[in-house]
mmCIF file of C-alpha atoms in Angstrom:
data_model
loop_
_atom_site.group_PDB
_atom_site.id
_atom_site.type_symbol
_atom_site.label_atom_id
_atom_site.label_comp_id
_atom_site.label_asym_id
_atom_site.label_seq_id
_atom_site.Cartn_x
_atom_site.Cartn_y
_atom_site.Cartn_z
ATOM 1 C CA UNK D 680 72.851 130.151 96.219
ATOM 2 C CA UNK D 681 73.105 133.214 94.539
ATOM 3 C CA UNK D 682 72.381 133.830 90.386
ATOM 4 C CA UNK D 683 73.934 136.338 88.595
ATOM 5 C CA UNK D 684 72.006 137.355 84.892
ATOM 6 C CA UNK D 685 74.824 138.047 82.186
ATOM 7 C CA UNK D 686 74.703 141.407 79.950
ATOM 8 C CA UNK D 687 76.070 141.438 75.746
ATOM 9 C CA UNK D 688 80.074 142.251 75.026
ATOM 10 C CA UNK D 689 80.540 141.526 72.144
ATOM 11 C CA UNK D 690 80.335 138.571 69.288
ATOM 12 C CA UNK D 691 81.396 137.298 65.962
ATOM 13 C CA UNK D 692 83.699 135.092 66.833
ATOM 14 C CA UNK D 693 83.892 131.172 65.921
ATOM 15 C CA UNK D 694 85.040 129.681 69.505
ATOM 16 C CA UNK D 695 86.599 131.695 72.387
ATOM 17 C CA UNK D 696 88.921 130.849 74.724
ATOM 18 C CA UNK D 697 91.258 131.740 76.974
ATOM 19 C CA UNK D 698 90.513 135.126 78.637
ATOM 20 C CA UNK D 699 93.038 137.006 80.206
ATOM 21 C CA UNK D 700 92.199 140.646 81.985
ATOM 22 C CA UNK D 701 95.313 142.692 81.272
ATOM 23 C CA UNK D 702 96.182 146.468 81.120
ATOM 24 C CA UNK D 703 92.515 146.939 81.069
ATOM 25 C CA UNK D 704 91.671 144.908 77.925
ATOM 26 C CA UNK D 705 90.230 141.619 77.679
ATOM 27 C CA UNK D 706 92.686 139.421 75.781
ATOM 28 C CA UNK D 707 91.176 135.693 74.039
ATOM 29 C CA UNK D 708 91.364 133.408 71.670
ATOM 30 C CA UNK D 709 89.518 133.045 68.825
ATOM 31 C CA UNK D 710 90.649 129.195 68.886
ATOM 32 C CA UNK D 711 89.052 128.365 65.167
ATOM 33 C CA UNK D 712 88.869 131.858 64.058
ATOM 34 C CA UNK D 713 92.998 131.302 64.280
ATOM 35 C CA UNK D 714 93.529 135.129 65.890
ATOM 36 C CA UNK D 715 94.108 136.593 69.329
ATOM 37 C CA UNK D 716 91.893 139.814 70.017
ATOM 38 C CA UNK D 717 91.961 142.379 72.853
ATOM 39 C CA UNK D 718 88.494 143.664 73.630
ATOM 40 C CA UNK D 719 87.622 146.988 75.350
ATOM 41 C CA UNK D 720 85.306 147.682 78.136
ATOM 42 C CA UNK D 721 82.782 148.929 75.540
ATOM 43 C CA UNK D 722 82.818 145.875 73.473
ATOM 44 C CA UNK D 723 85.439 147.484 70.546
ATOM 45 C CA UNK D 724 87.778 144.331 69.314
ATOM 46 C CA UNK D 725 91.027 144.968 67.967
ATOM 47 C CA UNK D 726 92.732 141.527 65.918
ATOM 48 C CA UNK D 727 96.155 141.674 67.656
ATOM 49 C CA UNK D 728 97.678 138.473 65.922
ATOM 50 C CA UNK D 729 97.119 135.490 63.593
ATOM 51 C CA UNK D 730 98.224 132.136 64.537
ATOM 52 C CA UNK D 731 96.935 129.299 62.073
ATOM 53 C CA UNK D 732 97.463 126.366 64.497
ATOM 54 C CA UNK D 733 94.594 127.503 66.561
ATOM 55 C CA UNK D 734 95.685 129.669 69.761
ATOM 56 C CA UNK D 735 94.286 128.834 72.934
ATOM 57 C CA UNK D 736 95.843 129.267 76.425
ATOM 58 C CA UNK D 737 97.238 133.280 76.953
ATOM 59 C CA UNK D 738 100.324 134.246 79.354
ATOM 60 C CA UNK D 739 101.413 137.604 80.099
ATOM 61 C CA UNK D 740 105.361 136.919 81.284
ATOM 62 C CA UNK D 741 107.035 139.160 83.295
ATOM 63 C CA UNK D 742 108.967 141.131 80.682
ATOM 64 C CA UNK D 743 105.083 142.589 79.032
ATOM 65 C CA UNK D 744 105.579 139.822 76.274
ATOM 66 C CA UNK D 745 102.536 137.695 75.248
ATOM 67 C CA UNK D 746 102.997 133.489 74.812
ATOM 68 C CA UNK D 747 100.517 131.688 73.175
ATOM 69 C CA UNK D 748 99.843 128.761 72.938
ATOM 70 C CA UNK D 749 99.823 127.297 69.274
ATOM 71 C CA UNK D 750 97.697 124.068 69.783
ATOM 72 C CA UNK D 751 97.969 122.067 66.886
ATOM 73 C CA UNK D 752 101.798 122.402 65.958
ATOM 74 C CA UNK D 753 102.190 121.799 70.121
ATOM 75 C CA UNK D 754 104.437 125.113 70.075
ATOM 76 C CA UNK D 755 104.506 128.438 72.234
ATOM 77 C CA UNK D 756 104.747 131.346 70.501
ATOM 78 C CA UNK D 757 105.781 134.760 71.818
ATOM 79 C CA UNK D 758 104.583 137.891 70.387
ATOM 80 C CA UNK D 759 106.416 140.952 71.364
ATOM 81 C CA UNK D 760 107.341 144.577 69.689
ATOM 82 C CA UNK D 761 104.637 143.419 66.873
ATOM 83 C CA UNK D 762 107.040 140.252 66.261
ATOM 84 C CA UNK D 763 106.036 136.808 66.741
ATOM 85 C CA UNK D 764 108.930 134.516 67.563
ATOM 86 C CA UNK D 765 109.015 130.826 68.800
ATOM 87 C CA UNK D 766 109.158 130.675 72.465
ATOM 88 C CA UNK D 767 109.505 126.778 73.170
ATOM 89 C CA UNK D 768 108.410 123.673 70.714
ATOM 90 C CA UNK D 769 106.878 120.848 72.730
ATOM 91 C CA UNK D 770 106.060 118.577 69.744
ATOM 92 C CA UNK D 771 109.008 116.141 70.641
ATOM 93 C CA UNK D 772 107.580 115.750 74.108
ATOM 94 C CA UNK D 773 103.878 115.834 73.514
ATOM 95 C CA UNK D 774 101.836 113.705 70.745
ATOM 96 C CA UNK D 775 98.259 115.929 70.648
ATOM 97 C CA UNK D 776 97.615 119.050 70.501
ATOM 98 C CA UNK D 777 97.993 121.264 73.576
ATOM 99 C CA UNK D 778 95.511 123.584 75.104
ATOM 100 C CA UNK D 779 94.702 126.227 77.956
ATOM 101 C CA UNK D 780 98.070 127.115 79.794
ATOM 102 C CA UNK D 781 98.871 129.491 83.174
ATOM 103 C CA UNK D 782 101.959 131.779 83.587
ATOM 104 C CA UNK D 783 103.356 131.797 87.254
ATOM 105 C CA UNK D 784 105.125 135.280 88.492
ATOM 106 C CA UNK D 785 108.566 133.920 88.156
ATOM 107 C CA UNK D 786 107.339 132.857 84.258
ATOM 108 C CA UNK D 787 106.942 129.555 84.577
ATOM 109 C CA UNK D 788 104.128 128.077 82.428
ATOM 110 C CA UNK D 789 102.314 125.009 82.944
ATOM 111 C CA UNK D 790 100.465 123.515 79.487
ATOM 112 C CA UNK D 791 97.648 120.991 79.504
ATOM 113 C CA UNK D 792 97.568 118.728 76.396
ATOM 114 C CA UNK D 793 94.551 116.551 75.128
ATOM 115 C CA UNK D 794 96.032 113.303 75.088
ATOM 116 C CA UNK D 795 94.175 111.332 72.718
ATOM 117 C CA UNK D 796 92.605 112.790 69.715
ATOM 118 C CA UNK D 797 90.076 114.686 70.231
ATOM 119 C CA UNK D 798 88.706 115.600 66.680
ATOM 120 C CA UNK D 799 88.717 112.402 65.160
ATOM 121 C CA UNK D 800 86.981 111.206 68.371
ATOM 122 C CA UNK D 801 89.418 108.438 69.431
ATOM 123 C CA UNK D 802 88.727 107.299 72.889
ATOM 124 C CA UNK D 803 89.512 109.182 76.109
ATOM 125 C CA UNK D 804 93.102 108.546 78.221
ATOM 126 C CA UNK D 805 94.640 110.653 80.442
ATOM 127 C CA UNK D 806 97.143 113.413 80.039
ATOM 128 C CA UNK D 807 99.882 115.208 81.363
ATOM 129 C CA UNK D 808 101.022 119.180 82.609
ATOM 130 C CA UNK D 809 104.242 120.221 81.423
ATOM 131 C CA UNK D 810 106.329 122.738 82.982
ATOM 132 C CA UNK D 811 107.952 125.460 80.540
ATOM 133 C CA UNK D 812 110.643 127.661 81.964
ATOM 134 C CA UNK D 813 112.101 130.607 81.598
ATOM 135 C CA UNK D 814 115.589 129.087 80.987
ATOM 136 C CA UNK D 815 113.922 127.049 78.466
ATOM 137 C CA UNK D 816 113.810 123.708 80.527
ATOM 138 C CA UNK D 817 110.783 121.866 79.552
ATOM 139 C CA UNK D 818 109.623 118.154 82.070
ATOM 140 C CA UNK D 819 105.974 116.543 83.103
ATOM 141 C CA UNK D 820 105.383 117.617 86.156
ATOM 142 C CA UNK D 821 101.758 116.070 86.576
ATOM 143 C CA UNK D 822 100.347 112.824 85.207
ATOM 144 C CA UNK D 823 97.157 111.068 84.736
ATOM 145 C CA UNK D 824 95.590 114.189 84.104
ATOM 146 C CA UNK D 825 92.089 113.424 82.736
ATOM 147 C CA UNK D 826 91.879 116.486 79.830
ATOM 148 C CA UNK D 827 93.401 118.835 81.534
ATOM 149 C CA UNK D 828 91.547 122.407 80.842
ATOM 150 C CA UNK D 829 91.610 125.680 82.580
ATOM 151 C CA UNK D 830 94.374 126.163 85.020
ATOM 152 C CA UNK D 831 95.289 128.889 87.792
ATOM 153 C CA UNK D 832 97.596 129.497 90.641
ATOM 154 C CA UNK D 833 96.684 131.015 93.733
ATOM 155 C CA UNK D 834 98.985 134.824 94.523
ATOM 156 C CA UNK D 835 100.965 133.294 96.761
ATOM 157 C CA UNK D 836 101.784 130.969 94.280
ATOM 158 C CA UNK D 837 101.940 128.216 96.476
ATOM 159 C CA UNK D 838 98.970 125.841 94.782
ATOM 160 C CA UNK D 839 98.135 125.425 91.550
ATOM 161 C CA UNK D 840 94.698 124.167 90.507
ATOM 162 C CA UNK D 841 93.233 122.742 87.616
ATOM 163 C CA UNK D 842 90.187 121.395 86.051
ATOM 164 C CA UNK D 843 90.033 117.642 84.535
ATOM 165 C CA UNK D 844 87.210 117.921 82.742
ATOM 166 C CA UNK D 845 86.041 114.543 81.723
ATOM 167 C CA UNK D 846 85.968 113.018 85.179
ATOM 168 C CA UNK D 847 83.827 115.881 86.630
ATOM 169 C CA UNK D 848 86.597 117.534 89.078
ATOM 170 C CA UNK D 849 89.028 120.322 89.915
ATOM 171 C CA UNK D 850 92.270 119.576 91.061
ATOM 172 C CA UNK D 851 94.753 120.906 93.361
ATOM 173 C CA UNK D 852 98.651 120.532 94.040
ATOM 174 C CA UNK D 853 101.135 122.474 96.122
ATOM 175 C CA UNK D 854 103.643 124.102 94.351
ATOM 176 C CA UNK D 855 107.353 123.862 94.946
ATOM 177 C CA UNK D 856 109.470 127.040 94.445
ATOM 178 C CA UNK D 857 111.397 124.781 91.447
ATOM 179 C CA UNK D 858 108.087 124.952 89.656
ATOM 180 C CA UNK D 859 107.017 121.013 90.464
ATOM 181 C CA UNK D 860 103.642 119.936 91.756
ATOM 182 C CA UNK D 861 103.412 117.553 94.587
ATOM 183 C CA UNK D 862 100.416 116.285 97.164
ATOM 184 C CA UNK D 863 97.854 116.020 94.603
ATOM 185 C CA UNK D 864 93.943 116.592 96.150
ATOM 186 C CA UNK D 865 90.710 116.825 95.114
ATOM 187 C CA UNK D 866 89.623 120.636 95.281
ATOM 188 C CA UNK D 867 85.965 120.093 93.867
ATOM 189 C CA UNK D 868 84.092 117.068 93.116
ATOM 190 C CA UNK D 869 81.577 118.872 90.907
ATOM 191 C CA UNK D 870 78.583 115.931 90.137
ATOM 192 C CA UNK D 871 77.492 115.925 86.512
ATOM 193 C CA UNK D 872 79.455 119.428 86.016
ATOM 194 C CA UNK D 873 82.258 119.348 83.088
ATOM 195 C CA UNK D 874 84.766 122.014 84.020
ATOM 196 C CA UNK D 875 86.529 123.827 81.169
ATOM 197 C CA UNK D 876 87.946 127.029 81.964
ATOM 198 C CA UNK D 877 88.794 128.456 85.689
ATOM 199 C CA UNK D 878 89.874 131.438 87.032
ATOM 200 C CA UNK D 879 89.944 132.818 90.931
ATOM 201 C CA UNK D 880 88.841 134.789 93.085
ATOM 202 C CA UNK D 881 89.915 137.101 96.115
ATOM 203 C CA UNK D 882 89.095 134.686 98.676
ATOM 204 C CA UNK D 883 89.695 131.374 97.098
ATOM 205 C CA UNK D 884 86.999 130.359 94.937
ATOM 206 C CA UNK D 885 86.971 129.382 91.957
ATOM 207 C CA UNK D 886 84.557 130.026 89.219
ATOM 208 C CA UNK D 887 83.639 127.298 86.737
ATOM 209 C CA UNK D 888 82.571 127.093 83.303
ATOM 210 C CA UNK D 889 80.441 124.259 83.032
ATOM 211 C CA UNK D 890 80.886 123.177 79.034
ATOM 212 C CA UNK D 891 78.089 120.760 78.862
ATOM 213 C CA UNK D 892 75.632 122.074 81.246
ATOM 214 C CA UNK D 893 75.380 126.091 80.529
ATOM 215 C CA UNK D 894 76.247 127.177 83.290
ATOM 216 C CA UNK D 895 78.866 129.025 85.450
ATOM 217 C CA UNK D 896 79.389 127.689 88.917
ATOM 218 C CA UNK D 897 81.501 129.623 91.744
ATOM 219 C CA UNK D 898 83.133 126.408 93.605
ATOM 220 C CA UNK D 899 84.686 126.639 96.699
ATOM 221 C CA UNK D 900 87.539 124.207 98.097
ATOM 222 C CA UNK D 901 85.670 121.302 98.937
ATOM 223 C CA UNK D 902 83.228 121.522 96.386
ATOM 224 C CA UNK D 903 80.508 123.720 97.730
ATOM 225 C CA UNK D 904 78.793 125.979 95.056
ATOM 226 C CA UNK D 905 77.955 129.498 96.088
ATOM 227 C CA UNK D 906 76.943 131.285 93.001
ATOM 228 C CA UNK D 907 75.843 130.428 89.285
ATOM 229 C CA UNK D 908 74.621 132.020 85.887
ATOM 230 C CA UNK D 909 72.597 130.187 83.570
ATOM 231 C CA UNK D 910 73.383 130.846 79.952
ATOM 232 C CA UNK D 911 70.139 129.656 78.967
ATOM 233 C CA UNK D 912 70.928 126.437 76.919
ATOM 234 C CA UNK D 913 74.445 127.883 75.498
ATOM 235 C CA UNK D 914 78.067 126.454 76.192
ATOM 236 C CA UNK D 915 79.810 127.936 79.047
ATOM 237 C CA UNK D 916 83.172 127.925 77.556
ATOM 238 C CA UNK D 917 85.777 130.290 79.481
ATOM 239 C CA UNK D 918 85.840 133.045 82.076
ATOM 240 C CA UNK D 919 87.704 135.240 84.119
ATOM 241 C CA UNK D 920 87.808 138.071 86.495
ATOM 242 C CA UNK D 921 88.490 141.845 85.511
ATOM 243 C CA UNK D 922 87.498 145.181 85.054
ATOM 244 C CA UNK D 923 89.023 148.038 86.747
ATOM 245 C CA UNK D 924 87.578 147.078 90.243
ATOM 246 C CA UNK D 925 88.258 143.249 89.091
ATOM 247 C CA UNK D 926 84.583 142.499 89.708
ATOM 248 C CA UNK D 927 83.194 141.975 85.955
ATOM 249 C CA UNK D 928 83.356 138.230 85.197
ATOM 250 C CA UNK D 929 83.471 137.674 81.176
ATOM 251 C CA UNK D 930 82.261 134.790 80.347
ATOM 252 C CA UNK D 931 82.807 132.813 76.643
ATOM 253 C CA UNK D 932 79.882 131.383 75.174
ATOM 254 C CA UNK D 933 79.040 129.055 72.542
ATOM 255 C CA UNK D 934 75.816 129.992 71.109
ATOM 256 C CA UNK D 935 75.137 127.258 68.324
ATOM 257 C CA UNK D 936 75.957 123.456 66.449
ATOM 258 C CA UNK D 937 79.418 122.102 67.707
ATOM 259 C CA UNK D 938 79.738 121.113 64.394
ATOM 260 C CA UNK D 939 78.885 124.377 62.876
ATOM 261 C CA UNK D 940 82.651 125.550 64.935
ATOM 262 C CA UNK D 941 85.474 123.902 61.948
ATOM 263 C CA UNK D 942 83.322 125.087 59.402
ATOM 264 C CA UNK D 943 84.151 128.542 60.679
ATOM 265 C CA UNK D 944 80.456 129.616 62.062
ATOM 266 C CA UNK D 945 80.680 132.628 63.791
ATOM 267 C CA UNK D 946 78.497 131.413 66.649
ATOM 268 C CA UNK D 947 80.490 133.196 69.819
ATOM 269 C CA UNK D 948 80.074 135.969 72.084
ATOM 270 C CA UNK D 949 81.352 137.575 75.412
ATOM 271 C CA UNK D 950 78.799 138.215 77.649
ATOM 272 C CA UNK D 951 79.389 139.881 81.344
ATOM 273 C CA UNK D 952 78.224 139.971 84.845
ATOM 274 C CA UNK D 953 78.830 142.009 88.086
ATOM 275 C CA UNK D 954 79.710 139.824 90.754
ATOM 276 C CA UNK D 955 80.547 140.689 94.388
ATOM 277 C CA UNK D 956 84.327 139.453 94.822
ATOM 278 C CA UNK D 957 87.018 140.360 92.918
ATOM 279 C CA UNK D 958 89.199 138.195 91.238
ATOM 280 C CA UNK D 959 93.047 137.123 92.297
ATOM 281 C CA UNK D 960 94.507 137.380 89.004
ATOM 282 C CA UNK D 961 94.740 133.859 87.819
ATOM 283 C CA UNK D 962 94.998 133.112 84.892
#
């Protein structure tokens, strides 16, 4: 297996998520620090927009516009032009808050939601993925979804894969041209690992941020692991691919007391490593 060693970005943020490479920033959410941020190759942060219902999941559509996802009021907001707009309001068809999202190239979004209540520690049930579309159309299109976290779609956009992070797994379905998921797989049974955010890679992989154990894990369909970094004790949080060769994998950390995060610690950083494939551009 091979181990990659991380190198300092950039910090002072409560809890990151959400990463997106695009026109060669990093773009993430500062989930409890209630702003998105772009972040140069040199580490230089610019605060792009506030949302106060905690942002998480990014998605660049096809017209340049940026959705958000607005977690606690279960919306999707669209900033554009230096405007932010409502893009769709999911609070009739979803109960808790929502989190990490993916944008297919035709705009379709799929949105993970909790499904239980998370912060006031109620007891764990499965979820569901909702479909957003363009023409505003908004259905389940995957249940029993056990917390659904990071998300991507592979560039042919023909499978769409997903980690469930409390039962130790990343899933896989094939995706329809309509947008719906069908034939529903097991793409990584992953042990003792809790996946939170995903992204891909170039020839298939995906890399894994492993929450409670620290570590990032390149999984391969099938479940074999190829590659890890060790954060040393921190939370692996979020990554994903970029760079200019699409080689640098930025990884989210969580340096510090979960319970420190709500009382607005500033306990985050991005941290970086050179790895040897590229990634596919998902999420």
């Amino acid at each position: 297996m091979k181990e990659y060693t991380t190198s300092f970005l950039a910090d002072d943020f409560v809890f990151l998520e959400g990463p997106r490479w695009h026109d060669g920033r990093l773009w993430l959410s500062d989930m409890f620090g209630a702003t998105v941020y772009a972040v140069s190759p040199d580490g230089a942060k610019e605060a792009v927009v506030e949302l106060p219902n905690r942002p998480s999941g990014l998605n660049f559509m096809p017209d340049g516009s940026l959705v958000i996802v607005s977690m606690a009021d279960r919306k999707l907001m669209r900033w554009h032009g230096g405007e932010l707009t409502e893009y769709a309001d999911l609070s009739a068809n979803l109960a808790y808050d929502i989190n990490d999202s993916v944008c297919a190239s035709n705009g379709d979004i799929y949105v993970g939601t909790f499904g239980y209540d998370v912060f006031a520690h109620e007891d764990p049930k499965p979820a569901t993925l909702t479909l957003v579309k363009a023409d505003g159309t908004v259905k389940t299109v995957a249940e029993d979804i056990h917390f659904p976290n990071g998300v991507v779609i592979t560039p042919d956009g023909k499978t769409l894969i997903i980690a469930e992070t409390f039962v130790n797994k990343v899933t896989a379905f094939d995706r329809a041209e309509d947008g719906t998921l069908s034939n529903r797989r097991v793409f990584a049974d992953l042990g003792d690992y809790t996946p939170d955010g995903i992204c891909l890679d170039q020839e298939g992989a995906v890399w894994v941020s492993a929450f409670e154990q620290g570590e990032f894990i390149r999984v391969h369909d099938g479940g074999e692991i190829s590659a890890k970094i060790d954060t040393g004790g921190r939370r692996a949080v979020a990554c994903n691919l970029g760079g200019d060769d699409g080689k640098t994998l930025f990884c989210l950390i969580y340096d510090g007391d979960l319970d420190d995060i709500p009382k607005g610690a500033r306990n985050a950083k991005i941290e970086t490593a050179r790895v040897d494939v590229a990634g596919a551009g998902s999420p």
